[in-house]
């Protein structure tokens, strides 16, 4: 039998008209691109001429090929700064390249660029690991009988501690996501919980003015309360591991206007810092710049920020630029000080000396280019960026400039734009970004080195209380009065995931590895995962 041929294909007809010819692809212009380092603005390679439609991954491969300094390929983020005349009030001041220069820059609505321009692309190296964004609530832990006021993961993320208005702190087992210990002893609300960076001890501060130390493995108190404050404890800070690995001291700030530094081995008071005239709202224990011996930073309701030498308790600087209570402060080294010797590889230090060396290496890594930077936020709606300790740089010109800057006590930048009181400010783990939350329902992102405004993150419909960064500095999570958490994508400056679930205001949030914890007025602790 002869093979039957299929009938001839019917020609497609569009309303009686034959199919129009496909448009030829538009020719891609060739452009000149200059890659510069975001750290110091120096060119990474000579300017190159390439097609505008080269993808972001292609640009990354190209930079790694041209940049001969690093042996291993490094992931990069690319952005182009918008010219001052093309930026609208409150709009982002830079264009992040997510697809290609053609898609993101040449077709940007501002029309600020043409193919004839030389494109200066800022390259910032990213973390070599990636944190997955939390998308679901993996468990809701009840147990506290009053609102949860503070929550903190331990440096390795193995433990979680929460403090509440029911006078108890609680430890939670994160493998099974169940309660492990109740830490009872305070006679007032537990206002702050702080982990020692080696995870050996946990400190809690209460409304009763007492500071208590706990053993996280057994949940037992380590001795009696450390008494001395006449009003409630507002915040706690441990001495960095790279300065004192065996028995780090603990600083506690209080509503009574003093900061007390305790020796945790002998449980004695070492000294009291008492020159603030009103409540001390925050205390931070920094390293004090490259090879520093430790510095205490205190922010107070007397509108000043004071900087102390931690070894002797001597006052070094008083910063008086704010016009209202100073309620929050952050260091660009916060993350490495908090996590001490533990990095993303998860290797445990063998001894205290090993831990000290590891912690010092991580600390110096951050401060070697920019020194230890400080951002303070206040109820006067503004923030200030300070550089008090010049960085240790090999370049003599930079050192001279840094020394000049270290001599003056003027802020590097004033960060304005919030319409209401600033509630929280936090540096990203790599120190490249800072984010501030305020009572005007917005979060603002700033350049962590210059203090320049980058973008506003809008989406919350209530005051934003707290912020936490992911360890790779690619994501930011915010907790708000509107009962939601929101994870923000810092490539597009848009909302990445919305995490509703709490039934009332969310007071605290923390982000470690790919887990987020939150607690609030509804008396439940929620753990969010990828």
Coordinates of C-alpha atoms in Angstrom, one line a residue:
X1 CA 0.0 0.0 0.0
X2 CA 1.4 3.4 -1.0
X3 CA 2.4 5.7 1.8
X4 CA -0.1 8.4 2.4
X5 CA 1.5 11.8 2.5
X6 CA 0.2 14.2 5.1
X7 CA -2.0 17.0 3.7
X8 CA -0.1 20.2 2.9
X9 CA 0.1 22.6 5.9
X10 CA -2.5 25.2 6.0
X11 CA -1.1 28.7 5.9
X12 CA -1.9 30.6 9.1
X13 CA -4.2 33.5 8.3
X14 CA -4.5 36.5 10.6
X15 CA -8.1 37.9 10.0
X16 CA -7.7 37.1 6.3
X17 CA -4.2 38.5 6.0
X18 CA -1.1 36.3 5.6
X19 CA 1.2 36.1 8.6
X20 CA 3.3 39.3 8.9
X21 CA 7.1 38.8 8.7
X22 CA 8.9 38.5 12.1
X23 CA 10.7 41.7 13.0
X24 CA 14.5 41.3 12.8
X25 CA 16.1 41.5 16.3
X26 CA 17.2 45.1 17.0
X27 CA 21.0 45.5 16.7
X28 CA 22.7 45.8 20.1
X29 CA 24.9 48.8 20.5
X30 CA 28.5 48.4 21.5
X31 CA 29.4 50.4 24.6
X32 CA 32.5 51.2 26.5
X33 CA 32.5 49.9 30.1
X34 CA 34.9 50.9 32.9
X35 CA 34.8 48.5 35.9
X36 CA 35.8 50.2 39.1
X37 CA 36.1 48.8 42.7
X38 CA 33.4 49.9 45.0
X39 CA 35.8 50.0 47.9
X40 CA 38.2 52.6 46.7
X41 CA 36.9 53.7 43.2
X42 CA 40.1 52.4 41.5
X43 CA 39.7 50.8 38.1
X44 CA 39.9 47.0 38.2
X45 CA 40.9 46.7 34.5
X46 CA 41.3 49.0 31.5
X47 CA 38.0 50.1 29.9
X48 CA 36.5 47.5 27.6
X49 CA 34.3 47.7 24.5
X50 CA 31.5 45.1 24.6
X51 CA 27.9 44.5 23.4
X52 CA 25.3 46.1 25.7
X53 CA 23.3 42.9 26.0
X54 CA 26.1 40.9 27.8
X55 CA 24.3 39.3 30.8
X56 CA 25.1 40.0 34.4
X57 CA 26.8 36.5 34.7
X58 CA 28.9 37.4 31.6
X59 CA 30.0 40.6 33.2
X60 CA 30.9 38.7 36.4
X61 CA 33.0 36.2 34.4
X62 CA 34.7 39.0 32.5
X63 CA 35.6 40.9 35.7
X64 CA 37.0 37.7 37.2
X65 CA 39.1 37.1 34.1
X66 CA 40.4 40.7 33.9
X67 CA 41.0 41.0 37.7
X68 CA 44.2 39.1 38.3
X69 CA 44.4 39.7 42.1
X70 CA 42.0 36.9 43.2
X71 CA 42.8 33.2 42.3
X72 CA 39.3 32.0 43.0
X73 CA 36.4 33.5 41.1
X74 CA 34.4 36.0 43.3
X75 CA 30.7 36.7 42.9
X76 CA 30.1 40.4 42.2
X77 CA 27.2 42.8 42.4
X78 CA 27.2 45.6 39.8
X79 CA 25.6 49.0 39.9
X80 CA 25.8 52.3 38.0
X81 CA 25.3 55.5 39.9
X82 CA 22.6 57.8 38.6
X83 CA 23.7 61.3 37.8
X84 CA 22.5 63.9 40.4
X85 CA 20.1 65.6 37.9
X86 CA 18.4 62.4 37.0
X87 CA 17.5 61.2 40.5
X88 CA 14.0 61.9 41.8
X89 CA 13.4 62.7 45.5
X90 CA 13.2 59.5 47.5
X91 CA 13.9 57.3 44.4
X92 CA 16.9 54.9 44.4
X93 CA 20.2 56.7 43.5
X94 CA 21.8 53.8 41.7
X95 CA 20.7 51.3 39.1
X96 CA 21.6 47.7 40.0
X97 CA 22.4 45.5 37.0
X98 CA 20.3 42.4 37.3
X99 CA 19.9 41.3 33.6
X100 CA 22.2 43.3 31.3
X101 CA 23.3 46.9 30.8
X102 CA 20.9 47.2 27.8
X103 CA 17.9 46.0 29.8
X104 CA 18.6 47.8 33.1
X105 CA 20.5 51.0 32.2
X106 CA 19.8 52.0 28.6
X107 CA 16.1 51.3 29.0
X108 CA 15.9 53.0 32.4
X109 CA 12.9 55.3 32.7
X110 CA 15.2 58.3 33.6
X111 CA 16.8 58.1 30.1
X112 CA 20.0 59.4 31.7
X113 CA 22.3 57.2 29.6
X114 CA 23.0 56.8 25.9
X115 CA 25.2 54.2 24.2
X116 CA 27.8 57.0 23.6
X117 CA 28.6 57.3 27.3
X118 CA 31.4 55.6 29.1
X119 CA 29.6 53.4 31.7
X120 CA 31.4 53.3 35.0
X121 CA 30.2 50.1 36.6
X122 CA 30.9 49.8 40.4
X123 CA 31.7 46.2 41.3
X124 CA 31.2 45.0 44.9
X125 CA 32.4 41.5 45.9
X126 CA 29.7 39.4 47.5
X127 CA 29.7 36.7 50.0
X128 CA 30.8 33.4 48.5
X129 CA 27.9 31.6 50.2
X130 CA 24.2 32.4 49.7
X131 CA 21.5 32.5 52.3
X132 CA 18.1 31.2 51.2
X133 CA 15.2 33.5 51.9
X134 CA 12.7 32.3 54.5
X135 CA 9.3 31.8 52.9
X136 CA 7.2 29.8 55.5
X137 CA 6.7 29.6 59.2
X138 CA 8.1 26.3 60.3
X139 CA 6.9 26.5 63.9
X140 CA 5.0 28.7 66.3
X141 CA 6.3 28.2 69.8
X142 CA 4.1 29.2 72.7
X143 CA 5.2 29.2 76.3
X144 CA 5.7 32.8 77.3
X145 CA 2.7 34.3 79.0
X146 CA 3.5 37.9 78.2
X147 CA 4.7 39.8 75.1
X148 CA 8.1 38.8 73.8
X149 CA 10.5 41.7 74.1
X150 CA 13.8 40.3 72.8
X151 CA 15.0 37.3 70.8
X152 CA 18.5 36.3 69.8
X153 CA 20.1 33.3 68.0
X154 CA 23.4 32.2 69.4
X155 CA 26.5 32.9 67.3
X156 CA 26.4 29.5 65.5
X157 CA 22.7 29.5 65.3
X158 CA 22.4 26.3 67.4
X159 CA 20.5 27.9 70.3
X160 CA 17.8 30.5 70.5
X161 CA 17.0 32.7 73.6
X162 CA 14.0 34.9 74.1
X163 CA 13.1 37.3 76.9
X164 CA 9.6 38.3 77.8
X165 CA 7.4 40.4 80.0
X166 CA 6.5 37.3 82.1
X167 CA 9.9 37.8 84.0
X168 CA 11.4 34.6 82.3
X169 CA 13.8 34.1 79.5
X170 CA 13.5 30.8 77.5
X171 CA 16.0 28.7 75.6
X172 CA 14.7 26.7 72.6
X173 CA 16.0 23.6 70.9
X174 CA 16.4 24.5 67.2
X175 CA 16.7 20.9 66.0
X176 CA 13.3 19.9 67.2
X177 CA 12.0 23.5 67.5
X178 CA 10.7 22.9 71.0
X179 CA 11.3 24.6 74.4
X180 CA 14.5 23.4 76.2
X181 CA 14.9 25.5 79.3
X182 CA 13.0 28.2 81.2
X183 CA 15.4 30.7 82.8
X184 CA 13.6 32.1 85.8
X185 CA 15.1 34.5 88.3
X186 CA 14.3 38.1 87.2
X187 CA 11.7 39.9 89.2
X188 CA 10.7 42.1 86.3
X189 CA 10.4 42.0 82.5
X190 CA 13.4 40.5 80.7
X191 CA 14.4 43.4 78.4
X192 CA 17.5 42.1 76.7
X193 CA 19.3 38.8 76.0
X194 CA 22.9 38.7 74.7
X195 CA 25.1 35.7 73.8
X196 CA 28.7 35.6 74.5
X197 CA 30.5 35.1 71.1
X198 CA 31.8 31.7 72.0
X199 CA 28.4 30.5 73.0
X200 CA 29.5 29.5 76.5
X201 CA 27.3 31.9 78.4
X202 CA 24.1 33.9 78.0
X203 CA 23.4 37.2 79.7
X204 CA 20.0 38.6 80.4
X205 CA 19.0 42.1 81.7
X206 CA 15.8 42.9 83.4
X207 CA 13.4 45.6 84.5
X208 CA 14.5 44.8 88.0
X209 CA 17.9 46.3 87.3
X210 CA 19.7 42.9 87.6
X211 CA 22.0 41.2 85.1
X212 CA 22.0 37.4 85.2
X213 CA 24.3 34.9 83.6
X214 CA 23.2 31.4 82.5
X215 CA 24.7 28.2 81.2
X216 CA 22.9 27.6 77.9
X217 CA 23.6 23.9 77.9
X218 CA 21.9 23.2 81.2
X219 CA 19.7 26.3 81.6
X220 CA 21.1 26.8 85.1
X221 CA 22.1 30.2 86.5
X222 CA 25.8 30.9 86.9
X223 CA 25.7 32.3 90.4
X224 CA 23.4 35.0 91.7
X225 CA 22.3 38.2 89.9
X226 CA 24.8 41.0 89.3
X227 CA 23.2 43.8 91.2
X228 CA 24.1 47.5 91.2
X229 CA 21.8 49.3 88.7
X230 CA 19.1 51.4 90.4
X231 CA 16.8 51.3 87.4
X232 CA 16.2 48.8 84.6
X233 CA 18.8 47.5 82.2
X234 CA 18.5 48.8 78.7
X235 CA 21.2 46.8 76.8
X236 CA 24.1 44.4 77.3
X237 CA 27.4 44.0 75.4
X238 CA 30.1 41.3 75.7
X239 CA 33.8 42.0 75.3
X240 CA 35.0 40.9 71.8
X241 CA 36.6 37.4 71.6
X242 CA 39.7 38.7 69.8
X243 CA 40.6 40.8 72.8
X244 CA 39.7 38.4 75.6
X245 CA 38.9 34.8 74.6
X246 CA 38.9 33.1 78.0
X247 CA 36.6 35.2 80.1
X248 CA 35.1 38.2 78.3
X249 CA 33.7 40.9 80.4
X250 CA 30.2 42.2 80.1
X251 CA 28.9 45.8 79.9
X252 CA 25.4 46.7 81.0
X253 CA 23.7 50.0 80.3
X254 CA 20.8 51.2 82.4
X255 CA 18.0 53.8 82.7
X256 CA 19.9 55.1 85.7
X257 CA 22.4 56.8 83.4
X258 CA 25.3 54.5 84.1
X259 CA 27.1 51.7 82.3
X260 CA 28.6 48.9 84.5
X261 CA 31.4 46.6 83.4
X262 CA 31.4 43.2 85.1
X263 CA 34.1 40.7 85.3
X264 CA 32.2 37.5 84.5
X265 CA 34.9 35.1 86.1
X266 CA 35.0 36.8 89.5
X267 CA 31.4 38.2 89.1
X268 CA 32.7 41.5 90.5
X269 CA 32.0 45.0 89.2
X270 CA 35.2 46.3 87.4
X271 CA 34.1 49.9 87.0
X272 CA 31.1 52.2 86.4
X273 CA 30.9 54.8 83.6
X274 CA 28.8 57.5 85.0
X275 CA 29.1 60.8 83.0
X276 CA 25.8 60.5 81.1
X277 CA 23.1 62.7 82.7
X278 CA 20.1 60.6 81.5
X279 CA 19.2 57.1 80.6
X280 CA 21.9 55.2 78.6
X281 CA 19.8 53.5 75.8
X282 CA 22.5 51.4 74.1
X283 CA 26.0 50.1 74.9
X284 CA 28.2 48.4 72.3
X285 CA 31.7 46.9 72.8
X286 CA 33.8 47.5 69.7
X287 CA 37.3 46.6 68.9
X288 CA 38.5 50.2 68.6
X289 CA 39.9 50.0 65.1
X290 CA 42.9 48.0 63.8
X291 CA 44.8 46.3 66.6
X292 CA 42.6 48.2 69.1
X293 CA 42.4 47.2 72.7
X294 CA 38.6 47.6 72.9
X295 CA 36.2 50.5 73.0
X296 CA 32.8 51.1 74.6
X297 CA 30.2 53.2 72.7
X298 CA 27.2 54.4 74.7
X299 CA 24.2 56.3 73.4
X300 CA 22.0 58.2 75.8
X301 CA 18.8 60.3 76.2
X302 CA 21.0 63.3 77.1
X303 CA 21.5 63.6 73.3
X304 CA 25.1 62.5 73.4
X305 CA 27.1 59.5 72.3
X306 CA 30.2 58.8 74.4
X307 CA 33.2 56.6 73.4
X308 CA 35.3 55.0 76.2
X309 CA 38.6 53.2 76.4
X310 CA 37.5 49.7 77.6
X311 CA 40.7 48.8 79.3
X312 CA 40.7 51.7 81.8
X313 CA 37.2 53.1 81.6
X314 CA 38.6 56.5 80.4
X315 CA 36.3 58.8 78.3
X316 CA 37.8 59.3 74.9
X317 CA 35.2 61.3 72.9
X318 CA 31.8 62.9 73.5
X319 CA 29.7 63.3 70.3
X320 CA 27.1 66.0 70.7
X321 CA 25.5 66.4 67.2
X322 CA 22.0 65.0 67.9
X323 CA 19.2 67.2 68.9
X324 CA 17.1 64.6 70.7
X325 CA 17.5 61.3 72.5
X326 CA 19.9 58.9 70.9
X327 CA 18.1 55.6 70.9
X328 CA 20.1 53.2 68.6
X329 CA 23.6 52.7 67.4
X330 CA 25.4 50.2 65.2
X331 CA 29.0 49.4 64.3
X332 CA 30.2 48.1 61.0
X333 CA 31.9 45.3 63.0
X334 CA 28.8 44.2 64.9
X335 CA 28.4 41.0 63.0
X336 CA 32.0 39.7 63.3
X337 CA 32.1 40.8 67.0
X338 CA 28.8 38.9 67.7
X339 CA 29.9 35.7 65.9
X340 CA 33.5 35.8 67.1
X341 CA 35.5 32.9 65.6
X342 CA 32.5 31.2 63.8
X343 CA 32.1 31.9 60.1
X344 CA 30.0 30.3 57.4
X345 CA 32.2 27.2 57.2
X346 CA 31.1 26.2 60.7
X347 CA 34.5 24.9 61.9
X348 CA 34.8 24.9 65.7
X349 CA 37.9 26.5 67.2
X350 CA 40.2 24.0 69.0
X351 CA 41.3 26.3 71.8
X352 CA 40.8 29.8 73.1
X353 CA 44.0 30.9 71.3
X354 CA 42.8 29.5 68.1
X355 CA 39.4 31.2 68.6
X356 CA 41.2 34.5 69.3
X357 CA 43.3 34.3 66.2
X358 CA 40.3 33.5 64.0
X359 CA 38.2 36.2 65.5
X360 CA 41.0 38.8 65.1
X361 CA 41.5 37.8 61.5
X362 CA 37.8 38.3 60.8
X363 CA 37.7 41.6 62.7
X364 CA 40.8 43.0 61.0
X365 CA 39.4 42.0 57.6
X366 CA 36.5 44.3 58.1
X367 CA 38.4 47.3 59.6
X368 CA 41.5 47.2 57.5
X369 CA 39.9 49.3 54.7
X370 CA 37.6 51.7 56.5
X371 CA 38.3 51.5 60.2
X372 CA 35.5 50.9 62.8
X373 CA 32.6 53.0 61.7
X374 CA 29.6 53.9 63.9
X375 CA 26.1 55.0 63.0
X376 CA 23.9 56.6 65.6
X377 CA 20.1 57.1 65.2
X378 CA 18.0 59.5 67.2
X379 CA 14.4 60.7 67.9
X380 CA 15.4 63.9 66.0
X381 CA 14.6 61.8 62.8
X382 CA 18.3 61.8 61.7
X383 CA 21.3 59.5 61.8
X384 CA 25.0 60.3 61.8
X385 CA 27.9 58.3 60.4
X386 CA 31.2 58.6 62.4
X387 CA 34.7 57.4 61.7
X388 CA 36.6 57.8 65.0
X389 CA 39.4 55.3 64.5
X390 CA 41.4 55.8 61.3
X391 CA 41.7 52.6 59.3
X392 CA 45.0 50.8 59.0
X393 CA 45.9 51.1 55.3
X394 CA 49.0 50.3 53.4
X395 CA 48.6 53.4 51.3
X396 CA 50.3 56.3 53.0
X397 CA 48.0 59.0 51.4
X398 CA 44.9 57.1 52.7
X399 CA 46.5 56.8 56.1
X400 CA 47.3 60.5 56.2
X401 CA 43.7 61.3 55.2
X402 CA 42.4 58.9 57.8
X403 CA 44.6 60.3 60.5
X404 CA 43.3 63.8 59.7
X405 CA 39.7 62.5 59.8
X406 CA 40.4 60.6 63.1
X407 CA 41.6 63.9 64.6
X408 CA 38.3 65.6 64.1
X409 CA 35.1 64.7 65.8
X410 CA 32.8 65.8 63.1
X411 CA 30.5 63.1 61.6
X412 CA 31.4 61.8 58.2
X413 CA 27.8 62.2 57.0
X414 CA 24.4 63.2 58.3
X415 CA 21.7 60.7 57.1
X416 CA 18.4 62.5 56.7
X417 CA 15.1 61.5 55.1
X418 CA 13.1 59.8 57.8
X419 CA 9.9 61.7 58.7
X420 CA 9.6 60.3 62.2
X421 CA 11.8 59.0 65.0
X422 CA 14.4 56.4 64.1
X423 CA 13.8 53.1 65.9
X424 CA 16.7 50.9 64.8
X425 CA 19.8 51.1 62.6
X426 CA 21.9 48.1 61.6
X427 CA 25.1 47.7 59.5
X428 CA 25.2 44.7 57.1
X429 CA 27.7 41.9 58.0
X430 CA 30.1 43.0 55.3
X431 CA 29.9 46.7 56.3
X432 CA 28.9 47.8 52.8
X433 CA 25.3 48.8 53.7
X434 CA 23.4 50.2 56.6
X435 CA 19.7 50.1 57.0
X436 CA 17.5 52.2 59.3
X437 CA 14.0 51.7 60.4
X438 CA 11.7 54.4 61.7
X439 CA 8.2 55.2 62.9
X440 CA 7.4 56.6 59.5
X441 CA 6.7 53.0 58.3
X442 CA 9.7 53.0 56.0
X443 CA 13.2 51.4 55.9
X444 CA 16.0 53.3 54.3
X445 CA 19.2 51.8 52.9
X446 CA 22.4 53.8 53.0
X447 CA 25.9 53.2 51.7
X448 CA 27.8 51.9 54.7
X449 CA 31.1 53.7 53.9
X450 CA 30.0 57.2 52.8
X451 CA 26.5 57.5 54.3
X452 CA 25.0 58.3 51.0
X453 CA 21.3 57.5 50.5
X454 CA 20.6 54.4 48.4
X455 CA 16.9 53.6 48.5
X456 CA 13.7 53.6 50.6
X457 CA 11.9 50.3 51.2
X458 CA 8.2 50.9 51.5
X459 CA 5.6 48.3 52.2
X460 CA 4.9 48.3 56.0
X461 CA 1.7 50.0 57.1
X462 CA 2.9 50.5 60.7
X463 CA 6.0 51.7 62.5
X464 CA 9.0 49.5 61.8
X465 CA 10.6 48.4 65.1
X466 CA 13.6 46.1 64.2
X467 CA 15.8 45.0 61.4
X468 CA 18.1 42.0 60.9
X469 CA 20.5 41.3 58.0
X470 CA 21.2 37.9 56.5
X471 CA 24.8 36.7 56.9
X472 CA 25.6 37.3 53.2
X473 CA 24.3 40.9 53.3
X474 CA 22.0 40.2 50.4
X475 CA 18.7 40.4 52.3
X476 CA 17.2 42.4 55.1
X477 CA 14.3 41.5 57.3
X478 CA 12.1 44.0 59.1
X479 CA 9.6 43.6 62.0
X480 CA 6.8 46.0 62.3
X481 CA 3.8 47.2 64.4
X482 CA 1.6 46.1 61.5
X483 CA 2.1 42.4 62.7
X484 CA 4.2 41.3 59.6
X485 CA 7.8 40.6 58.9
X486 CA 9.1 41.5 55.4
X487 CA 12.2 40.3 53.7
X488 CA 13.6 42.8 51.2
X489 CA 15.6 42.1 48.1
X490 CA 18.6 44.5 47.9
X491 CA 19.1 44.0 44.2
X492 CA 15.8 45.6 43.2
X493 CA 15.1 47.4 46.5
X494 CA 11.7 45.8 46.5
X495 CA 9.8 43.4 48.8
X496 CA 11.0 39.8 48.3
X497 CA 8.7 37.9 50.7
X498 CA 6.0 39.0 53.1
X499 CA 5.7 36.9 56.2
X500 CA 2.4 37.5 57.9
X501 CA 1.3 35.2 60.8
X502 CA 1.7 37.1 64.0
X503 CA -1.6 38.4 65.3
X504 CA -0.2 41.6 66.9
X505 CA 2.8 43.9 66.8
X506 CA 6.2 42.2 66.2
X507 CA 8.8 43.5 68.6
X508 CA 11.9 41.5 67.8
X509 CA 13.5 39.7 64.9
X510 CA 16.8 37.9 64.3
X511 CA 18.3 36.2 61.2
X512 CA 20.9 33.4 61.3
X513 CA 21.9 31.1 58.5
X514 CA 18.5 30.6 56.7
X515 CA 16.4 30.8 59.8
X516 CA 14.5 33.9 61.0
X517 CA 13.0 34.2 64.5
X518 CA 10.4 36.7 65.5
X519 CA 8.5 37.4 68.7
X520 CA 6.0 40.0 69.7
X521 CA 2.9 41.1 71.5
X522 CA 0.9 37.9 70.6
X523 CA 3.2 36.0 73.1
X524 CA 4.4 33.5 70.4
X525 CA 7.9 32.9 69.0
X526 CA 7.8 32.1 65.3
X527 CA 10.6 30.4 63.4
X528 CA 10.6 31.0 59.6
X529 CA 12.6 28.9 57.1
X530 CA 13.2 28.5 53.5

